[in-house]
Coordinates of C-alpha atoms and ligand atoms in Angstrom, one line a residue:
X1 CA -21.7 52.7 -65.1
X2 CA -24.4 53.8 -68.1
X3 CA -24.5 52.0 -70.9
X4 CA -23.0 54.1 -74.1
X5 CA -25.1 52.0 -76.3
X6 CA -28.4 53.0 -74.7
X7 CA -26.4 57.0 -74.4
X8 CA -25.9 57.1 -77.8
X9 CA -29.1 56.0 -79.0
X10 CA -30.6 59.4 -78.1
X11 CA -29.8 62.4 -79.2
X12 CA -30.1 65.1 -76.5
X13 CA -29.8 68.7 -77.1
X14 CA -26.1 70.3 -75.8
X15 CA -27.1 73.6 -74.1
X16 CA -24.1 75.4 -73.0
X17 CA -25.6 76.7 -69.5
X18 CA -23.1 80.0 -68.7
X19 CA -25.5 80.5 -65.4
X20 CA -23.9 80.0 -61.8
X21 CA -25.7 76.6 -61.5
X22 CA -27.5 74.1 -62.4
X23 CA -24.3 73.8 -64.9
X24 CA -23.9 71.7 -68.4
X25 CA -23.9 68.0 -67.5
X26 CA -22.4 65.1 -69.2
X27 CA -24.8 62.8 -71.0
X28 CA -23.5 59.9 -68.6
X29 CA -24.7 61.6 -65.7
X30 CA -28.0 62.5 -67.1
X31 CA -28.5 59.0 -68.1
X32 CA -27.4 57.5 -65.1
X33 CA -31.1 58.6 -63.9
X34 CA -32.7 55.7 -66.1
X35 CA -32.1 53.1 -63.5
X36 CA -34.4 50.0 -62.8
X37 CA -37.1 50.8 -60.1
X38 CA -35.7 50.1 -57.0
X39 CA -36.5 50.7 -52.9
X40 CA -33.6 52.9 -51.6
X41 CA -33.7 50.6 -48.6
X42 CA -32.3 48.0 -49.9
X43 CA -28.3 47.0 -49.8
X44 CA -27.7 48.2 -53.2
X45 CA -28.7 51.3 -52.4
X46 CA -27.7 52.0 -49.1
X47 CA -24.0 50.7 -50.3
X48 CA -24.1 53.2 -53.0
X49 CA -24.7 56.1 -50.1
X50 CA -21.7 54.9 -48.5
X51 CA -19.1 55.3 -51.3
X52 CA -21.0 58.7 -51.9
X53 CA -20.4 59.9 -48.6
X54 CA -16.6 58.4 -49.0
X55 CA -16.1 60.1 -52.4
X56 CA -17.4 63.9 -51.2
X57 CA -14.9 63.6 -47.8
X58 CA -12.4 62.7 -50.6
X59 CA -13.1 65.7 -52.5
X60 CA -12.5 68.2 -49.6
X61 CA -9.3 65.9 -48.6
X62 CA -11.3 65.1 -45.2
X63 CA -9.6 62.5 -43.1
X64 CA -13.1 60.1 -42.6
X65 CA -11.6 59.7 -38.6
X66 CA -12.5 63.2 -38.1
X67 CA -15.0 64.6 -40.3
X68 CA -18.4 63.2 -42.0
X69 CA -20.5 64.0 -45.1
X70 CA -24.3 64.0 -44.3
X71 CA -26.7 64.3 -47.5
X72 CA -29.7 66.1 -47.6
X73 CA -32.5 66.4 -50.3
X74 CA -32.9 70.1 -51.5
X75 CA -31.4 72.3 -53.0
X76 CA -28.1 74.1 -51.9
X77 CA -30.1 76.2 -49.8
X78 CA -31.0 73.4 -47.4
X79 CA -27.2 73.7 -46.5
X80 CA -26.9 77.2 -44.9
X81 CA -30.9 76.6 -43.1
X82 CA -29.2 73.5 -41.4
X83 CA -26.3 74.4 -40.6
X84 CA -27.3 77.7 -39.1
X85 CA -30.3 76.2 -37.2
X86 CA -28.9 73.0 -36.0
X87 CA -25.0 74.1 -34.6
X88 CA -26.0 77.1 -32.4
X89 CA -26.2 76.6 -28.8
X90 CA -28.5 78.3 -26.7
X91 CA -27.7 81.6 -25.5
X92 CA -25.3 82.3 -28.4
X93 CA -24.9 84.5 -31.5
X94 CA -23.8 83.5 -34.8
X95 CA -21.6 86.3 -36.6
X96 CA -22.1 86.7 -40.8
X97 CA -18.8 87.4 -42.6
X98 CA -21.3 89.6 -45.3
X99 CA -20.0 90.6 -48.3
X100 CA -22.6 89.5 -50.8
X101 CA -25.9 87.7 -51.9
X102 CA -25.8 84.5 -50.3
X103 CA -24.1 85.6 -47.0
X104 CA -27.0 88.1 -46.9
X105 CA -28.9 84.5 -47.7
X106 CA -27.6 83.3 -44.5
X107 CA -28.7 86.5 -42.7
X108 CA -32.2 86.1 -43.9
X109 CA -32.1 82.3 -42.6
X110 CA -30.9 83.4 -39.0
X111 CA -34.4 86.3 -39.3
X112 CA -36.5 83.4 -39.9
X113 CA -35.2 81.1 -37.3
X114 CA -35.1 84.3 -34.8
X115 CA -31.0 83.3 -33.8
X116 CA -29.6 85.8 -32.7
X117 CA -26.8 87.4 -35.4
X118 CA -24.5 90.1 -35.8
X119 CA -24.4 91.1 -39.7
X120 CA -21.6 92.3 -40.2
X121 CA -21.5 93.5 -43.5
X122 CA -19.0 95.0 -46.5
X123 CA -19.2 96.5 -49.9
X124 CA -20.2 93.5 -52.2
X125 CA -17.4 94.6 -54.5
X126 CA -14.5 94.3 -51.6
X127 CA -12.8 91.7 -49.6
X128 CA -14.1 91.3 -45.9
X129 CA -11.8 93.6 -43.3
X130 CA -10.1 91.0 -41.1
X131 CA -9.8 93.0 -38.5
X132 CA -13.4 94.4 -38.2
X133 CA -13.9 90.5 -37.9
X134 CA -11.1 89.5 -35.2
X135 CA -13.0 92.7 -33.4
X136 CA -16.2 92.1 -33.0
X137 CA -15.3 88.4 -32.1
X138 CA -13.4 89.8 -29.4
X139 CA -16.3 92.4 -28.3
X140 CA -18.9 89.7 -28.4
X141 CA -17.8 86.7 -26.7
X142 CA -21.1 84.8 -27.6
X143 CA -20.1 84.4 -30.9
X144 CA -20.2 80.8 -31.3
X145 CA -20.4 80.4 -35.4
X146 CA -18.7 82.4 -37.8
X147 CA -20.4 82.3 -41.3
X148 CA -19.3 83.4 -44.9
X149 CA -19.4 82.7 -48.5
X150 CA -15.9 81.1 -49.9
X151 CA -17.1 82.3 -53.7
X152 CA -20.1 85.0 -53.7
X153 CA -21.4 83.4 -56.2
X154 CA -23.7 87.0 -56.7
X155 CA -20.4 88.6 -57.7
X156 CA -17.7 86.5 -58.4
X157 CA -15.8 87.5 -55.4
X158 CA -13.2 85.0 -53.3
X159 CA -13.2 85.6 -49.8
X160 CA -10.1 85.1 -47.6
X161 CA -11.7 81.6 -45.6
X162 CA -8.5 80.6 -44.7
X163 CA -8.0 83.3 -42.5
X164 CA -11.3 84.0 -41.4
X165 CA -11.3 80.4 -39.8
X166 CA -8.1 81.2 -38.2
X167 CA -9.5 84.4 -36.7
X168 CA -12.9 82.2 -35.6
X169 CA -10.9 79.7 -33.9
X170 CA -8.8 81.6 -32.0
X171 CA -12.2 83.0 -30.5
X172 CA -12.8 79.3 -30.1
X173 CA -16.2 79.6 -32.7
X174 CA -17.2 77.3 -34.8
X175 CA -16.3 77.9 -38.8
X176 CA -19.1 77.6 -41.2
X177 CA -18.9 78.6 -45.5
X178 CA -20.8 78.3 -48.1
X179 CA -18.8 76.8 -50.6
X180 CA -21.4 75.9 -52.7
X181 CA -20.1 77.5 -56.2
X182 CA -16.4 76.5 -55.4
X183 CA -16.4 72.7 -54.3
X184 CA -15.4 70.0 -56.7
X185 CA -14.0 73.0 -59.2
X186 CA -11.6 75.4 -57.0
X187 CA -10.1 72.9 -55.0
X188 CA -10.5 72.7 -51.5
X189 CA -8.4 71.7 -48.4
X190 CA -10.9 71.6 -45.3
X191 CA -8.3 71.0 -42.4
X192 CA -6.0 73.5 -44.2
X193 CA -8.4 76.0 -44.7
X194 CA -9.7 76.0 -41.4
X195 CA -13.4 75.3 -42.2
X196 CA -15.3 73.0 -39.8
X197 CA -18.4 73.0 -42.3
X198 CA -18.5 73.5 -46.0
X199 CA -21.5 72.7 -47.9
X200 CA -22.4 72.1 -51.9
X201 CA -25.5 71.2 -54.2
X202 CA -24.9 68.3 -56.6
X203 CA -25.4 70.8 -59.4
X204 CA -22.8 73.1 -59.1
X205 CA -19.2 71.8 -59.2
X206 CA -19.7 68.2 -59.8
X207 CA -22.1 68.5 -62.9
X208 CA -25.0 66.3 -61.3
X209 CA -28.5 67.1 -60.8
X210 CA -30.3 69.2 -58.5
X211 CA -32.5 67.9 -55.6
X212 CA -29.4 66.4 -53.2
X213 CA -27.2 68.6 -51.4
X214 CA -24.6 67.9 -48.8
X215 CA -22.9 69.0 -45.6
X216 CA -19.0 67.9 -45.0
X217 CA -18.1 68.7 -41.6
X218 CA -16.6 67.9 -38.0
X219 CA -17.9 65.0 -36.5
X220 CA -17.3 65.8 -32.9
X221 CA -19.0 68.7 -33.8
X222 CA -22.0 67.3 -35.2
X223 CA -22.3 65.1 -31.6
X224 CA -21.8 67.8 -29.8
X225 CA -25.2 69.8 -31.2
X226 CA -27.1 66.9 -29.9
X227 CA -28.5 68.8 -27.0
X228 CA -28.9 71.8 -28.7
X229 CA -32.1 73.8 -29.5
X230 CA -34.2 71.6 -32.2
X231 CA -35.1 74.1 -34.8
X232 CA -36.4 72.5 -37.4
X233 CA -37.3 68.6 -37.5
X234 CA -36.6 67.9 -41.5
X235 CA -33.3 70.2 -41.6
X236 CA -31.2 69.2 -38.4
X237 CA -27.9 68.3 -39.1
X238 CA -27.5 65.5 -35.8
X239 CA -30.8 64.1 -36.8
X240 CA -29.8 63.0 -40.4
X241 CA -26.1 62.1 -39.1
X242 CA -27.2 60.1 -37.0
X243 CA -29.4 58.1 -38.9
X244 CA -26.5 57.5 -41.6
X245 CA -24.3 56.8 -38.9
X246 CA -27.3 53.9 -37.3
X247 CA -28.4 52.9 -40.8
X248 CA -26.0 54.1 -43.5
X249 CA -29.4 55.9 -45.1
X250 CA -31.3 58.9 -45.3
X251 CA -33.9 59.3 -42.4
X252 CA -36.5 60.2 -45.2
X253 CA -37.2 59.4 -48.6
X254 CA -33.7 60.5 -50.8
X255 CA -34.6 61.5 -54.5
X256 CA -33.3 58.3 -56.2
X257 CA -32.3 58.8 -59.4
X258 CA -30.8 62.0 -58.6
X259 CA -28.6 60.0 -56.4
X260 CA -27.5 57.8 -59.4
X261 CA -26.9 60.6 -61.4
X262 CA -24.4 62.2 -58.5
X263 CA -22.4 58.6 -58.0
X264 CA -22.0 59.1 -61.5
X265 CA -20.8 62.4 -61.5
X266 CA -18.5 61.5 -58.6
X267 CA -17.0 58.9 -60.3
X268 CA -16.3 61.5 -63.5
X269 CA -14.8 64.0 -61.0
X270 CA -12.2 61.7 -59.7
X271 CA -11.6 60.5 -63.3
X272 CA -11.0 64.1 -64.4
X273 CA -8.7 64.5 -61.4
X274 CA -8.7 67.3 -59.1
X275 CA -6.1 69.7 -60.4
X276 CA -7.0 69.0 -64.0
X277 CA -11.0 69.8 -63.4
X278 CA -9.7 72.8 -61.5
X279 CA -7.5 73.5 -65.2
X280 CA -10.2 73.4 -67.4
X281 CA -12.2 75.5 -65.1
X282 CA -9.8 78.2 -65.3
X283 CA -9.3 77.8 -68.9
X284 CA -12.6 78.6 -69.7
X285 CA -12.7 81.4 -67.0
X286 CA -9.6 83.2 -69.4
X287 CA -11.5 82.4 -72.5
X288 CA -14.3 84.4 -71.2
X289 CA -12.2 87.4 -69.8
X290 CA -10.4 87.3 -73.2
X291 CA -13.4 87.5 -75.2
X292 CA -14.7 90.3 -73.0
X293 CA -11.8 92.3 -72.9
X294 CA -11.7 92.3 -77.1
X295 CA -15.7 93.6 -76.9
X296 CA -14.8 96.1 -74.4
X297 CA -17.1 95.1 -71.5
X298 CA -15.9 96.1 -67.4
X299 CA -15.7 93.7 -65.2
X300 CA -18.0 94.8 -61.5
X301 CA -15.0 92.9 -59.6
X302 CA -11.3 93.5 -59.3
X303 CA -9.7 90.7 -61.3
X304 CA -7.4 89.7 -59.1
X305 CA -10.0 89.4 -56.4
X306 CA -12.2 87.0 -58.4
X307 CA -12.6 83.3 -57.8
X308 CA -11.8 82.4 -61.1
X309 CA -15.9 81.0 -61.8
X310 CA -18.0 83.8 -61.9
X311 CA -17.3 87.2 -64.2
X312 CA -19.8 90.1 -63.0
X313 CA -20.0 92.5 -66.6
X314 CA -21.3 95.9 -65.8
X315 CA -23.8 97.0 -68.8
X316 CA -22.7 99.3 -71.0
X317 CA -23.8 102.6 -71.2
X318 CA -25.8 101.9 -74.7
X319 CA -29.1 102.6 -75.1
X320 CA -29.5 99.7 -77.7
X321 CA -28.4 97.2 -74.3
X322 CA -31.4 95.6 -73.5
X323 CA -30.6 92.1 -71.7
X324 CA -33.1 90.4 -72.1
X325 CA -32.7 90.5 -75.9
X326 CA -29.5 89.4 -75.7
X327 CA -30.5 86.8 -73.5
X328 CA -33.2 85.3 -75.7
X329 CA -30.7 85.8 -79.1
X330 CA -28.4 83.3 -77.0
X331 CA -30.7 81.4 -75.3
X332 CA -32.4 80.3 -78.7
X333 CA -29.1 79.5 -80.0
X334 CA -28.0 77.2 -77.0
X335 CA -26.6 79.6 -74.9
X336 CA -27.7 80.7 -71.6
X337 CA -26.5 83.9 -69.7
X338 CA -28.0 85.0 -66.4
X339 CA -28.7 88.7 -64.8
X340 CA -26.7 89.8 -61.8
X341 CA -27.4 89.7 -58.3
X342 CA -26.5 93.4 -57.1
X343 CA -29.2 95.8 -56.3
X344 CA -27.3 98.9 -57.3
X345 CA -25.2 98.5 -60.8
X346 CA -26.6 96.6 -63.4
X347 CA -24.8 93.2 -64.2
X348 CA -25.0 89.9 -65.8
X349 CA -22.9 86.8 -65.3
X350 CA -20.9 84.6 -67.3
X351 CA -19.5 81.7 -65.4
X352 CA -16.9 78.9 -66.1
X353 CA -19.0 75.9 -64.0
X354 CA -20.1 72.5 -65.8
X355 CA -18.7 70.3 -68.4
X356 CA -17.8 72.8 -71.0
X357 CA -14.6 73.8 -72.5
X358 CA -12.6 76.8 -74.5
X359 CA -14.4 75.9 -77.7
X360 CA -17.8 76.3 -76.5
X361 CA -16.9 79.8 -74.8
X362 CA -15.6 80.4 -78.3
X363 CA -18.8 79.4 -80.2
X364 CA -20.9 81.3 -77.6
X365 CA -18.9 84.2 -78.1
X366 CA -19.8 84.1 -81.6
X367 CA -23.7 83.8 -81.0
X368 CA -22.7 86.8 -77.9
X369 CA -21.2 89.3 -81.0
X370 CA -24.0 88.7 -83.0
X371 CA -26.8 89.3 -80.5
X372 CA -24.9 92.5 -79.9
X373 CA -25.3 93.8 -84.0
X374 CA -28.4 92.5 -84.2
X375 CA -29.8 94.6 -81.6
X376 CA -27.4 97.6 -82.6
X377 CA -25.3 97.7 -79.9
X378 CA -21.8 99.5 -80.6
X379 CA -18.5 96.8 -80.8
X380 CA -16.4 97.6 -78.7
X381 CA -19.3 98.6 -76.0
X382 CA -19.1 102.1 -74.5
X383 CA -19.1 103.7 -71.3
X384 CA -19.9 107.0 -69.6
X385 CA -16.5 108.5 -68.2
X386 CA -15.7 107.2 -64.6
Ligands
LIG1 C1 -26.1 78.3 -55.8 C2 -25.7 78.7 -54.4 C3 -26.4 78.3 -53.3 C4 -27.7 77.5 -53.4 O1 -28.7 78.0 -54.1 P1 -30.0 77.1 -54.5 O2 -30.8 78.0 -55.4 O3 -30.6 76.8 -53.2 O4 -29.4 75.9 -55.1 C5 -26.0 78.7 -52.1 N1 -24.8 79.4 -51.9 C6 -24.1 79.8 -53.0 C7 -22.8 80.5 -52.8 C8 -24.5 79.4 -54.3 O5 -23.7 79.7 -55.3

């Protein structure tokens, strides 16, 4: 635990971050990086991995018999390389649920590892067609890993993982998201939800820092890709397993204090609670849609299709709009909002991760209405027809 005295004897700048990750921390966790020197081979350390890898099974509601956590150091990234590169078997295709950014992330991995894929792709601003996937699962029978994005973090969508693992198991494949903007904030049921693998940064949902990512997934799984094609020495998933599994450590050097800064972060999720983290997520998700709505701004998603994280605003149609004003008004005054991710309509993002709450979406809407006059732009914002 981090000593309040030592906490409260600095005095740290709050910056409300409204970008999709790295999100606002807690001053415990940052300060849980100021940690006596220490080898991270010794029994301190390699105890503290242990409840780690414990705690993020936890958060997924993982039974420990059947499914491990392996930790990697990177960035969430890291995640989608290893998995891809390390579960394929040879001969065999890997299929990309593609609705987004980061799916199209996992597309560009599978070009750079030359596996073979089948992209098969959807309008960024609608749900994946279930039975385009169950199709061409059935048409291609060397599918052995479907692939998708739980929350595309690029637009705020939720995709349907549930039932896309039920569709890549009954073609006997291998299930594979990218939860990385929804674990540890929309809550997550891995055996119910069909996933074999989910993944997540330390930065995103549980409020640590970046640098240590990790993998939660089936063990038997894991054991099986022994024999596999080695892709990649540093990012292969049975490599680092099994060295936590022989020595309860990292096969390489882990980024220490980052570590300490995510058992602290752990150990404020579980005191939060699950359902009440998941609360005060979607409080702050209303506040922003609230605030929004009153100005007048579109959303580029369907409400009721979003993940309840990530709002994509369409700019208005105001020739005073310039972004990056706005984005430097706020950003001077604490506030930090961040472009979209969609080559062909203009948006930025608000999201609802880290450790903020209603009144800080209400303060930044304050310093967000006054970037607006300053830089002349009409209240309520306007829009061509259509
Ligand atoms: C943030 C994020 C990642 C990882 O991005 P990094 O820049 O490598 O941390 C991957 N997938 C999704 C869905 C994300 O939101």
């Amino acid at each position: 635990m981090v000593n309040d005295e030592i906490v409260n004897s600095f005095q740290i700048k709050r910056n409300i971050l409204l970008n999709p990750g790295p999100s606002t921390t807690t001053d415990t966790v940052k300060f849980a990086q100021i940690v006596p020197d220490i080898c991270p081979r010794e029994k301190e350390f390699v105890s503290m991995m242990k409840d780690i890898r414990k705690s993020l099974l936890k958060i997924v509601h993982a039974d420990s018999e059947k499914y491990t956590s392996v930790i990697f150091c990177g960035s969430g990234t890291i995640n989608i390389d290893i998995c891809l590169n390390s579960l394929l078997p040879k001969d065999k295709k890997i299929l990309i649920v593609n609705n987004g950014a980061y799916s199209q992330r996992a597309v560009e991995i599978c070009e750079y590892y030359g596996l073979p894929y089948i992209d098969l792709k959807f309008a960024d601003n609608e749900l994946p067609n279930l039975q385009f996937v169950e199709k061409t699962l059935k048409e291609n029978p060397d599918i052995a890993i479907v692939h998708t994005t739980h929350n595309e973090t690029g637009t705020g969508i939720l995709n349907p993982i549930r039932e896309i693992g039920e569709i890549a198991h009954k073609y006997n494949a291998v299930f594979t998201v990218d939860t990385t903007s929804t674990l540890a904030m929309r809550p997550i049921d891995i055996e119910q939800d069909n996933i074999d693998f989910c993944m997540a940064s330390a930065q995103k949902g549980l409020m640590a820092m970046t640098g240590v990512s990790f993998i939660i997934g089936n063990k038997k799984l894991i054991e099986q890709s022994k024999d596999y094609p080695k892709r990649s020495y540093y990012c292969n998933l049975f490599l680092q397993y099994d060295f936590f599994e022989k020595t309860g450590e990292m096969h390489f050097t882990p980024p220490v204090q980052t570590i300490y800064a995510l058992k602290q972060a752990l150990d404020e999720y579980f005191e939060e609670g699950e359902d009440e983290k998941w609360a005060r997520h979607t409080r702050v998700f209303n506040e922003i849609h609230k605030e929004l709505d009153l100005l007048g701004f579109k959303n580029y998603i369907k409400r009721e299709w979003q993940a309840g994280l990530v709002v994509s605003v369409i700019y208005p149609d105001d020739i005073a709009w310039n972004f990056e004003k706005i984005h430097n008004y706020c950003y001077e005054n604490g506030y930090t909002i961040y472009p979209g991710k969609i080559s062909n309509t203009n948006t930025f993002r608000l999201c609802a991760l880290g450790a903020i709450d209603v009144v800080d979406i209400q303060n930044f809407f304050k310093v967000f209405r006054e970037a607006l006059k300053v830089n002349n732009v009409a209240i309520p914002v306007i829009y061509k027809e259509g």
